[in-house]
Amino acid sequence: MRLVLEARPERSRIAAWLSPALAIIATIVLGFLLFSLLGRDPWQAMHVFFVKPLENRYGVGEWLLKASPLMLCGVGLAVGYRANVWNIGAEGQLTLGGIFAGGLALVFDQSAGWWLLPAMIVAGAIGGMLWAAIPAFLRTHFHANEVLTSLMLVYVATYLLSYLVHGPWRDPQGFNFPQSKMFADAALWPNLFAGTRLNRGFVVALACVASTWLFMSRSVAGFEMRVAGLAPAAARYAGISSARVVWIGMLVGGACAGIAGVNEVAGPLGQLQPSISPGYGFAAIIVAFVGRLHALGILLASLLMSLLYLGGEAAQVSLALPSSVTGLFQGTLLFFLLAADVLVHYRVRIAGRSQAPAALG
Amino acid sequence: MGDTVTIGPVPRLELIEISKRYPGVVANDGVSLRVMPGEIHALLGENGAGKSTLMKIVYGVVHPDAGIVRWNGEPVAIGNPARARKLGIAMVFQHFSLFETLTVAENIALALPAARARRGLPARIREVSSQYGLPLEPGRYVHTMSVGERQRVEIVRCLLQSPQLLILDEPTSVLTPQAVQRLFETLRTLAGEGCSILYISHKLDEIRALCHRATVLRDGKVTGECDPRQESSSTLARMMIGTELPRPRHRAAHPTGAPLLRVRGLSRAADDPFGTSLVDIDLDVHGGEIVGIAGIAGNGQRELLAALSGESQATPADSVLLADEPIAHLDAAARRARGVAFVPEERLGHGAVPDMSLAENALLTTRRRLSRHGFIDASAAREYASATLREFAVKAQGPDAAASSLSGGNLQKFIVGREMRQSPKLLIAAQPTWGVDIGASAQVRQALLDLRDAGAAVLIVSEELDELFEIADRIAVMSHGRLSAAKPAQDTNAEEIGMLMSARLENVAHAA
């Protein structure tokens, strides 16, 4: 007996949604093995990782708070990914969004009113879009691969932020710490529920998820993006401009990541620091794929990924595991997902001895 | 078992009750077939009848689910193509497997056992190729060769293996009528030396001219075995499709005064290093007529189609005029807005998105009219797709079925219908019946004629001369990126068109 992979007549929609579930199960199984090998009780470790962070109100708030930049970056990236525009630089675009919004908050400081937060959202989106426009321009004019350019710009963005908080924007009363002044109240999202840090930025994130869903599934431009991704020759045939597709893909990704940056600085941070994201922009790539590049899927995937962040922190505290355990879980999940995706186009058949037909004659 | 016991010569190849199932289809259902030494045996059937699967089984690419293969009387299991070659089976595929950046000799060496691929190979190639009337220069690079010449490389590569059975899959689709005759002479010589030939085709005239025996397949089953020389095309067609060959009603054309499409001095350098540059192309298509463009694949048809449909742009803008408006600089969507419709050669991935529903595929070329304020009118799109299915008799589950779930013929009817329902001024169609079964072909051709009669200009690019003579009012020939003047179809013939296909036009122009 052996297992045979057999091409499906058409791609399976059920398998497309089942494969993330399969990947999650495989990741958990591997987690069990890993914890056992490290000499921890795997049941207890799993409890610490996946249950304990959600045991109280504050924990649930943290969970949703951390999910929001992931879903924002994820849905933005997915718009590009559906059209084969590979923006890897959401982390940098998020940073620029934070810088633009933070700059606005610092300039107006105490003199601002209710309009400051909406203005910061707009400024952050513009910042992210500007940063994403660079790879878009290089791709459409010089055929430069956007994977490389957008990725490299992440590091440029990090240094730019680092320069600002070490230099011109450093808080004069901050004991020389490399960080800006705390923002005024007008530049901070009000909390949604007492006893949590969850704020109105989460509502903005949900609105963005809904908008990108509407854009991709109902608008003509979104339809053109999907055609460009599924069949480039058909897109040319239909008169869909490939340059426009690249621009839309990069700019939507940049805008969403920029808004995620606004949410970070106007939410849990309340100021500019040398780093405003623990890699949300990169983790969002995994979120986008685990979520099948679909808005609802990404929403769920961002909740899972957020739990991995919280679980990783809890594991550091209560199990004395290194912080890299979070990255390890993320990587494993993506690995299994890509492997399970084979099932979308193939099915497994158990074959007896094949290839016997003429031998018996 | 009585009738499978043979007295006298042992069959070269015998297939007994071969079956092969794929998910969703039975490709071969109890197929039996017998080829004698020195026999040219036709395997006749429509696209999707199971011919290719059966040949892949013989060549060891596919393994049958049931059945017996006998080779020179011995039962054998052909596990892979290397085993098939060792037995003496050689195959010329429909889509060539040559490396364009290598020479003829290098390509052939790749297919031979290492010991024979050494020195002396070029001499052997020259010897074998001249012996069978297939002249080849071993040092030439494949990318400089025409499709017909590439086929020669494939055949010579097979002949160098001294095969006992040569399989050819639709070999004449890329040849001029003259080259077809030369190929037939080669095959007859080979057969005279005792080599068996399995000849796969759906062209009835060729099979009647060449083959000694024919096995006819329909829906994976054998529906007849005969001597094609004793049959008429219509009796063969009945075995192949179950009904008479349908013929479209062809009425005389009534072209309108001024040409709708005017191409003047269109030249365009190829984007692709192996593509063909367009040189100084002139062409007129009037409303109410069908102009056909003949030619061997790879002579610039693809580039011309792209330049006319708007998938590529050309300068100056007035080198292509639609109703006197310059359009050469416009993209495909802008040209479509002005009344140009296009049916490309590739259905899946070019004319339709395989993974999208038919309703979404309808949007591919109608999204401007089926949307409001930038948002898709989904119910209008479904309605448009349903109406297309109805009016063009497309067999599909409905507007939500994926394009990839349709058969080639039905998808082609859908694409043609989608374009025609937009009442275009000019319809450009590339290989409109390529790989489409006979019934659907007739419907597509009839639809093109109806569109012409409604006053539209129709331009068809096809490699099938029969098709052009059947529906085109005037025929031009594409060769080396140039286009000959279009001649009325009744004033020319296959012979003359064939000459133009293989000639360099500048020489023809001088001679005339």
CSV table of C-alpha atoms in Angstrom, one decimal, chain A residues 11-349:
chain,number,residue,atom,x,y,z
A,11,ARG,CA,-9.3,23.4,-6.9
A,12,SER,CA,-11.2,22.4,-3.8
A,13,ARG,CA,-12.9,25.2,-1.9
A,14,ILE,CA,-13.3,23.0,1.2
A,15,ALA,CA,-9.7,22.1,1.2
A,16,ALA,CA,-8.8,25.7,0.9
A,17,TRP,CA,-10.4,26.4,4.2
A,18,LEU,CA,-9.5,23.1,5.8
A,19,SER,CA,-5.8,23.4,5.2
A,20,PRO,CA,-5.3,26.3,7.8
A,21,ALA,CA,-7.2,24.1,10.3
A,22,LEU,CA,-4.9,21.2,9.5
A,23,ALA,CA,-1.8,23.4,9.8
A,24,ILE,CA,-3.0,24.7,13.2
A,25,ILE,CA,-3.4,21.1,14.5
A,26,ALA,CA,0.0,20.1,13.2
A,27,THR,CA,1.6,23.1,14.8
A,28,ILE,CA,0.0,22.2,18.1
A,29,VAL,CA,1.2,18.6,17.8
A,30,LEU,CA,4.7,19.8,17.1
A,31,GLY,CA,4.4,22.2,20.1
A,32,PHE,CA,3.6,19.2,22.3
A,33,LEU,CA,6.7,17.4,21.1
A,34,LEU,CA,8.8,20.5,21.5
A,35,PHE,CA,7.7,21.2,25.1
A,36,SER,CA,8.2,17.5,26.0
A,37,LEU,CA,11.7,17.6,24.6
A,38,LEU,CA,12.4,20.8,26.6
A,39,GLY,CA,11.4,19.0,29.8
A,40,ARG,CA,8.2,20.9,30.4
A,41,ASP,CA,4.8,19.3,31.0
A,42,PRO,CA,3.2,19.7,27.5
A,43,TRP,CA,-0.4,20.0,28.9
A,44,GLN,CA,0.6,22.7,31.3
A,45,ALA,CA,2.6,24.5,28.6
A,46,MET,CA,-0.3,24.4,26.2
A,47,HIS,CA,-2.5,25.8,29.0
A,48,VAL,CA,0.0,28.6,29.6
A,49,PHE,CA,0.2,29.3,25.8
A,50,PHE,CA,-3.3,29.2,24.7
A,51,VAL,CA,-5.7,29.4,27.7
A,52,LYS,CA,-4.1,31.4,30.4
A,53,PRO,CA,-3.7,34.6,28.4
A,54,LEU,CA,-7.5,34.7,27.9
A,55,GLU,CA,-8.6,33.9,31.5
A,56,ASN,CA,-9.5,37.5,32.5
A,57,ARG,CA,-10.9,40.6,31.0
A,58,TYR,CA,-7.6,42.4,30.8
A,59,GLY,CA,-6.1,39.4,28.9
A,60,VAL,CA,-9.0,39.4,26.3
A,61,GLY,CA,-8.4,43.1,25.9
A,62,GLU,CA,-4.7,42.6,25.2
A,63,TRP,CA,-5.6,39.8,22.8
A,64,LEU,CA,-7.8,42.1,20.7
A,65,LEU,CA,-5.4,45.0,21.0
A,66,LYS,CA,-2.5,42.9,19.6
A,67,ALA,CA,-4.7,41.4,16.9
A,68,SER,CA,-5.6,44.8,15.5
A,69,PRO,CA,-2.3,45.8,13.8
A,70,LEU,CA,-2.0,42.2,12.5
A,71,MET,CA,-5.5,42.3,10.9
A,72,LEU,CA,-4.8,45.8,9.5
A,73,CYS,CA,-1.5,44.9,7.9
A,74,GLY,CA,-2.9,41.5,6.9
A,75,VAL,CA,-5.9,42.8,4.9
A,76,GLY,CA,-3.8,45.5,3.3
A,77,LEU,CA,-1.1,43.1,2.2
A,78,ALA,CA,-3.8,40.6,0.9
A,79,VAL,CA,-5.1,43.2,-1.5
A,80,GLY,CA,-1.7,43.2,-3.2
A,81,TYR,CA,-1.1,39.5,-2.8
A,82,ARG,CA,-4.3,38.6,-4.5
A,83,ALA,CA,-2.9,40.5,-7.5
A,84,ASN,CA,0.6,39.0,-7.3
A,85,VAL,CA,2.0,42.2,-5.8
A,86,TRP,CA,4.4,41.0,-3.1
A,87,ASN,CA,4.7,43.8,-0.6
A,88,ILE,CA,7.0,42.5,2.2
A,89,GLY,CA,7.6,45.9,3.7
A,90,ALA,CA,4.4,46.4,5.9
A,91,GLU,CA,6.7,46.7,8.9
A,92,GLY,CA,8.4,49.8,7.4
A,93,GLN,CA,5.1,51.3,6.2
A,94,LEU,CA,3.7,50.8,9.7
A,95,THR,CA,6.7,52.6,11.1
A,96,LEU,CA,6.3,55.5,8.7
A,97,GLY,CA,2.6,55.7,9.6
A,98,GLY,CA,3.6,56.0,13.3
A,99,ILE,CA,6.2,58.7,12.4
A,100,PHE,CA,3.7,60.8,10.4
A,101,ALA,CA,0.9,60.5,13.0
A,102,GLY,CA,3.4,61.0,15.9
A,103,GLY,CA,4.9,64.1,14.2
A,104,LEU,CA,1.4,65.6,14.0
A,105,ALA,CA,0.7,64.8,17.6
A,106,LEU,CA,3.9,66.4,18.8
A,107,VAL,CA,3.4,69.5,16.6
A,108,PHE,CA,-0.1,70.3,17.9
A,109,ASP,CA,0.5,68.8,21.4
A,110,GLN,CA,-1.9,70.5,23.9
A,111,SER,CA,-3.4,72.9,21.3
A,112,ALA,CA,-5.4,70.3,19.4
A,113,GLY,CA,-9.1,69.3,19.5
A,114,TRP,CA,-11.2,66.4,18.5
A,115,TRP,CA,-9.9,66.6,14.9
A,116,LEU,CA,-6.4,65.5,15.8
A,117,LEU,CA,-7.0,61.8,15.8
A,118,PRO,CA,-8.8,61.7,12.4
A,119,ALA,CA,-6.0,63.9,11.1
A,120,MET,CA,-3.4,61.5,12.5
A,121,ILE,CA,-5.2,58.6,10.8
A,122,VAL,CA,-5.0,60.4,7.5
A,123,ALA,CA,-1.4,61.4,8.1
A,124,GLY,CA,-0.4,57.8,9.0
A,125,ALA,CA,-2.1,56.4,6.0
A,126,ILE,CA,-0.3,58.9,3.8
A,127,GLY,CA,3.0,58.0,5.5
A,128,GLY,CA,2.5,54.3,4.8
A,129,MET,CA,1.5,55.0,1.2
A,130,LEU,CA,4.5,57.2,0.6
A,131,TRP,CA,6.8,54.5,1.8
A,132,ALA,CA,5.0,51.9,-0.3
A,133,ALA,CA,5.0,54.2,-3.3
A,134,ILE,CA,8.8,53.9,-3.6
A,135,PRO,CA,8.8,50.1,-4.4
A,136,ALA,CA,5.7,50.7,-6.6
A,137,PHE,CA,7.5,53.4,-8.6
A,138,LEU,CA,10.7,51.2,-8.9
A,139,ARG,CA,8.6,48.3,-10.1
A,140,THR,CA,6.5,50.1,-12.7
A,141,HIS,CA,9.4,52.2,-14.1
A,142,PHE,CA,12.5,50.0,-13.7
A,143,HIS,CA,11.0,46.5,-13.2
A,144,ALA,CA,12.7,46.3,-9.8
A,145,ASN,CA,11.4,43.4,-7.8
A,146,GLU,CA,9.2,44.8,-5.1
A,147,VAL,CA,10.0,41.9,-2.7
A,148,LEU,CA,13.5,43.2,-2.3
A,149,THR,CA,12.9,47.0,-2.4
A,150,SER,CA,10.0,46.9,0.1
A,151,LEU,CA,11.9,44.7,2.4
A,152,MET,CA,15.0,46.9,2.4
A,153,LEU,CA,12.9,50.0,3.1
A,154,VAL,CA,11.9,48.4,6.4
A,155,TYR,CA,15.4,48.9,7.7
A,156,VAL,CA,15.6,52.4,6.3
A,157,ALA,CA,12.3,53.2,8.1
A,158,THR,CA,13.6,51.8,11.4
A,159,TYR,CA,16.7,54.0,11.2
A,160,LEU,CA,14.7,57.0,10.4
A,161,LEU,CA,12.5,56.5,13.5
A,162,SER,CA,15.6,55.8,15.5
A,163,TYR,CA,17.2,59.1,14.3
A,164,LEU,CA,14.1,61.1,15.2
A,165,VAL,CA,13.8,59.8,18.7
A,166,HIS,CA,17.5,60.0,19.4
A,167,GLY,CA,17.7,63.5,17.8
A,168,PRO,CA,15.1,66.2,17.0
A,169,TRP,CA,12.1,64.6,18.6
A,170,ARG,CA,13.6,63.4,21.8
A,171,ASP,CA,11.8,64.5,24.9
A,172,PRO,CA,13.9,67.2,26.6
A,173,GLN,CA,12.6,66.2,30.0
A,174,GLY,CA,13.1,62.5,29.3
A,175,PHE,CA,16.4,61.9,31.1
A,176,ASN,CA,18.1,61.3,27.7
A,177,PHE,CA,16.0,58.2,27.0
A,178,PRO,CA,15.5,57.8,23.2
A,179,GLN,CA,11.8,58.5,23.1
A,180,SER,CA,9.5,61.4,22.4
A,181,LYS,CA,7.3,63.3,24.8
A,182,MET,CA,4.1,61.6,25.8
A,183,PHE,CA,1.2,62.6,23.5
A,184,ALA,CA,-1.5,64.9,24.7
A,185,ASP,CA,-4.9,63.4,25.5
A,186,ALA,CA,-6.3,64.6,22.1
A,187,ALA,CA,-3.8,62.4,20.4
A,188,LEU,CA,-4.7,59.2,22.3
A,189,TRP,CA,-7.5,56.7,21.6
A,190,PRO,CA,-10.1,56.6,24.4
A,191,ASN,CA,-10.4,53.1,25.9
A,192,LEU,CA,-13.4,51.0,24.9
A,193,PHE,CA,-13.9,49.1,28.1
A,194,ALA,CA,-12.8,49.7,31.6
A,195,GLY,CA,-10.1,47.4,32.9
A,196,THR,CA,-8.6,46.9,29.5
A,197,ARG,CA,-6.2,48.7,27.2
A,198,LEU,CA,-8.5,48.0,24.2
A,199,ASN,CA,-9.3,51.3,22.5
A,200,ARG,CA,-11.2,52.8,19.7
A,201,GLY,CA,-8.4,52.0,17.3
A,202,PHE,CA,-9.7,48.5,17.3
A,203,VAL,CA,-13.0,49.8,15.7
A,204,VAL,CA,-10.9,51.6,13.0
A,205,ALA,CA,-9.1,48.3,12.3
A,206,LEU,CA,-12.5,46.4,12.0
A,207,ALA,CA,-13.7,49.2,9.6
A,208,CYS,CA,-10.6,48.7,7.4
A,209,VAL,CA,-11.2,44.9,7.3
A,210,ALA,CA,-14.8,45.5,6.2
A,211,SER,CA,-13.7,48.1,3.6
A,212,THR,CA,-11.1,45.9,2.0
A,213,TRP,CA,-13.6,43.1,1.9
A,214,LEU,CA,-16.0,45.4,0.1
A,215,PHE,CA,-13.3,46.6,-2.2
A,216,MET,CA,-12.1,43.2,-3.2
A,217,SER,CA,-15.4,41.4,-3.6
A,218,ARG,CA,-17.7,44.2,-4.9
A,219,SER,CA,-15.7,46.9,-6.7
A,220,VAL,CA,-14.6,46.9,-10.3
A,221,ALA,CA,-11.0,47.8,-9.3
A,222,GLY,CA,-11.0,44.9,-6.8
A,223,PHE,CA,-12.2,42.5,-9.5
A,224,GLU,CA,-9.4,43.7,-11.7
A,225,MET,CA,-6.9,43.0,-8.9
A,226,ARG,CA,-8.2,39.4,-8.6
A,227,VAL,CA,-8.1,38.9,-12.4
A,228,ALA,CA,-4.5,40.2,-12.5
A,229,GLY,CA,-3.5,37.7,-9.8
A,230,LEU,CA,-5.3,34.7,-11.2
A,231,ALA,CA,-4.5,35.1,-14.9
A,232,PRO,CA,-2.1,37.8,-16.0
A,233,ALA,CA,-2.7,37.1,-19.7
A,234,ALA,CA,-6.5,37.4,-19.2
A,235,ALA,CA,-5.8,40.8,-17.4
A,236,ARG,CA,-4.0,42.1,-20.4
A,237,TYR,CA,-6.8,40.8,-22.6
A,238,ALA,CA,-9.3,42.6,-20.5
A,239,GLY,CA,-7.3,45.8,-20.7
A,240,ILE,CA,-6.4,45.9,-17.1
A,241,SER,CA,-3.3,48.1,-16.6
A,242,SER,CA,-0.5,46.2,-14.9
A,243,ALA,CA,1.0,49.4,-13.5
A,244,ARG,CA,-2.3,50.4,-12.0
A,245,VAL,CA,-2.6,47.0,-10.3
A,246,VAL,CA,0.9,47.4,-8.8
A,247,TRP,CA,0.1,50.9,-7.5
A,248,ILE,CA,-3.2,49.9,-6.0
A,249,GLY,CA,-1.7,46.8,-4.4
A,250,MET,CA,1.2,48.7,-2.9
A,251,LEU,CA,-0.8,51.8,-1.8
A,252,VAL,CA,-3.6,49.9,-0.1
A,253,GLY,CA,-1.1,47.8,1.7
A,254,GLY,CA,0.9,50.9,2.7
A,255,ALA,CA,-2.2,52.8,3.9
A,256,CYS,CA,-3.4,49.9,6.1
A,257,ALA,CA,0.0,49.4,7.6
A,258,GLY,CA,0.3,53.1,8.2
A,259,ILE,CA,-3.0,53.1,10.1
A,260,ALA,CA,-1.7,50.2,12.1
A,261,GLY,CA,1.3,52.4,13.0
A,262,VAL,CA,-1.1,55.2,14.1
A,263,ASN,CA,-3.0,52.8,16.4
A,264,GLU,CA,0.3,51.7,18.0
A,265,VAL,CA,1.5,55.2,18.8
A,266,ALA,CA,-1.9,56.6,19.7
A,267,GLY,CA,-2.8,53.5,21.7
A,268,PRO,CA,-0.6,51.4,23.9
A,269,LEU,CA,2.6,53.4,23.4
A,270,GLY,CA,1.3,57.0,23.7
A,271,GLN,CA,4.7,58.3,22.4
A,272,LEU,CA,7.3,57.5,19.8
A,273,GLN,CA,10.0,54.9,20.8
A,274,PRO,CA,12.9,53.5,18.8
A,275,SER,CA,10.7,50.5,18.0
A,276,ILE,CA,6.9,50.7,17.7
A,277,SER,CA,6.2,47.2,16.5
A,278,PRO,CA,7.5,43.8,17.6
A,279,GLY,CA,7.4,42.6,14.0
A,280,TYR,CA,3.6,43.0,13.3
A,281,GLY,CA,4.3,43.9,9.7
A,282,PHE,CA,6.2,40.6,9.1
A,283,ALA,CA,3.8,38.4,11.1
A,284,ALA,CA,1.0,39.9,9.0
A,285,ILE,CA,2.4,38.1,6.0
A,286,ILE,CA,1.7,34.9,7.8
A,287,VAL,CA,-1.7,36.2,8.9
A,288,ALA,CA,-2.6,37.0,5.3
A,289,PHE,CA,-1.8,33.6,4.0
A,290,VAL,CA,-3.3,31.7,7.0
A,291,GLY,CA,-6.4,33.8,6.4
A,292,ARG,CA,-6.5,32.7,2.7
A,293,LEU,CA,-6.0,36.3,1.6
A,294,HIS,CA,-9.7,36.8,2.5
A,295,ALA,CA,-10.8,39.5,4.9
A,296,LEU,CA,-12.8,37.3,7.2
A,297,GLY,CA,-10.1,34.7,7.3
A,298,ILE,CA,-7.5,37.3,8.1
A,299,LEU,CA,-9.6,38.5,11.0
A,300,LEU,CA,-9.6,35.0,12.5
A,301,ALA,CA,-5.9,34.5,11.6
A,302,SER,CA,-4.9,37.7,13.3
A,303,LEU,CA,-6.7,36.5,16.5
A,304,LEU,CA,-4.7,33.3,16.4
A,305,MET,CA,-1.4,35.1,15.7
A,306,SER,CA,-2.1,37.6,18.5
A,307,LEU,CA,-2.7,34.7,20.9
A,308,LEU,CA,0.7,33.3,19.9
A,309,TYR,CA,2.3,36.6,20.9
A,310,LEU,CA,0.6,36.6,24.2
A,311,GLY,CA,1.3,32.9,24.8
A,312,GLY,CA,4.9,33.5,24.0
A,313,GLU,CA,5.1,36.2,26.6
A,314,ALA,CA,3.4,34.0,29.2
A,315,ALA,CA,5.7,31.1,28.4
A,316,GLN,CA,8.7,33.4,29.1
A,317,VAL,CA,7.3,34.4,32.4
A,318,SER,CA,5.9,31.1,33.8
A,319,LEU,CA,7.9,28.5,32.0
A,320,ALA,CA,11.2,30.3,31.6
A,321,LEU,CA,11.2,29.6,27.9
A,322,PRO,CA,13.1,32.0,25.5
A,323,SER,CA,11.2,34.6,23.6
A,324,SER,CA,12.1,33.0,20.3
A,325,VAL,CA,9.4,30.4,21.1
A,326,THR,CA,6.9,32.9,19.6
A,327,GLY,CA,8.8,33.2,16.3
A,328,LEU,CA,9.2,29.4,16.3
A,329,PHE,CA,5.4,28.9,16.5
A,330,GLN,CA,4.8,31.5,13.8
A,331,GLY,CA,7.3,29.9,11.4
A,332,THR,CA,6.0,26.4,12.1
A,333,LEU,CA,2.5,27.5,11.4
A,334,LEU,CA,3.4,29.0,8.0
A,335,PHE,CA,5.4,25.9,7.2
A,336,PHE,CA,2.6,23.5,7.8
A,337,LEU,CA,0.1,25.8,6.0
A,338,LEU,CA,2.2,25.8,2.8
A,339,ALA,CA,2.5,22.1,3.1
A,340,ALA,CA,-1.2,21.6,3.6
A,341,ASP,CA,-2.0,23.7,0.7
A,342,VAL,CA,-1.0,20.9,-1.6
A,343,LEU,CA,-4.5,19.5,-0.7
A,344,VAL,CA,-6.2,22.4,-2.5
A,345,HIS,CA,-5.0,21.1,-5.8
A,346,TYR,CA,-4.4,17.5,-5.0
A,347,ARG,CA,-6.1,14.8,-3.1
A,348,VAL,CA,-4.5,11.8,-1.4
A,349,ARG,CA,-5.5,8.4,-2.6
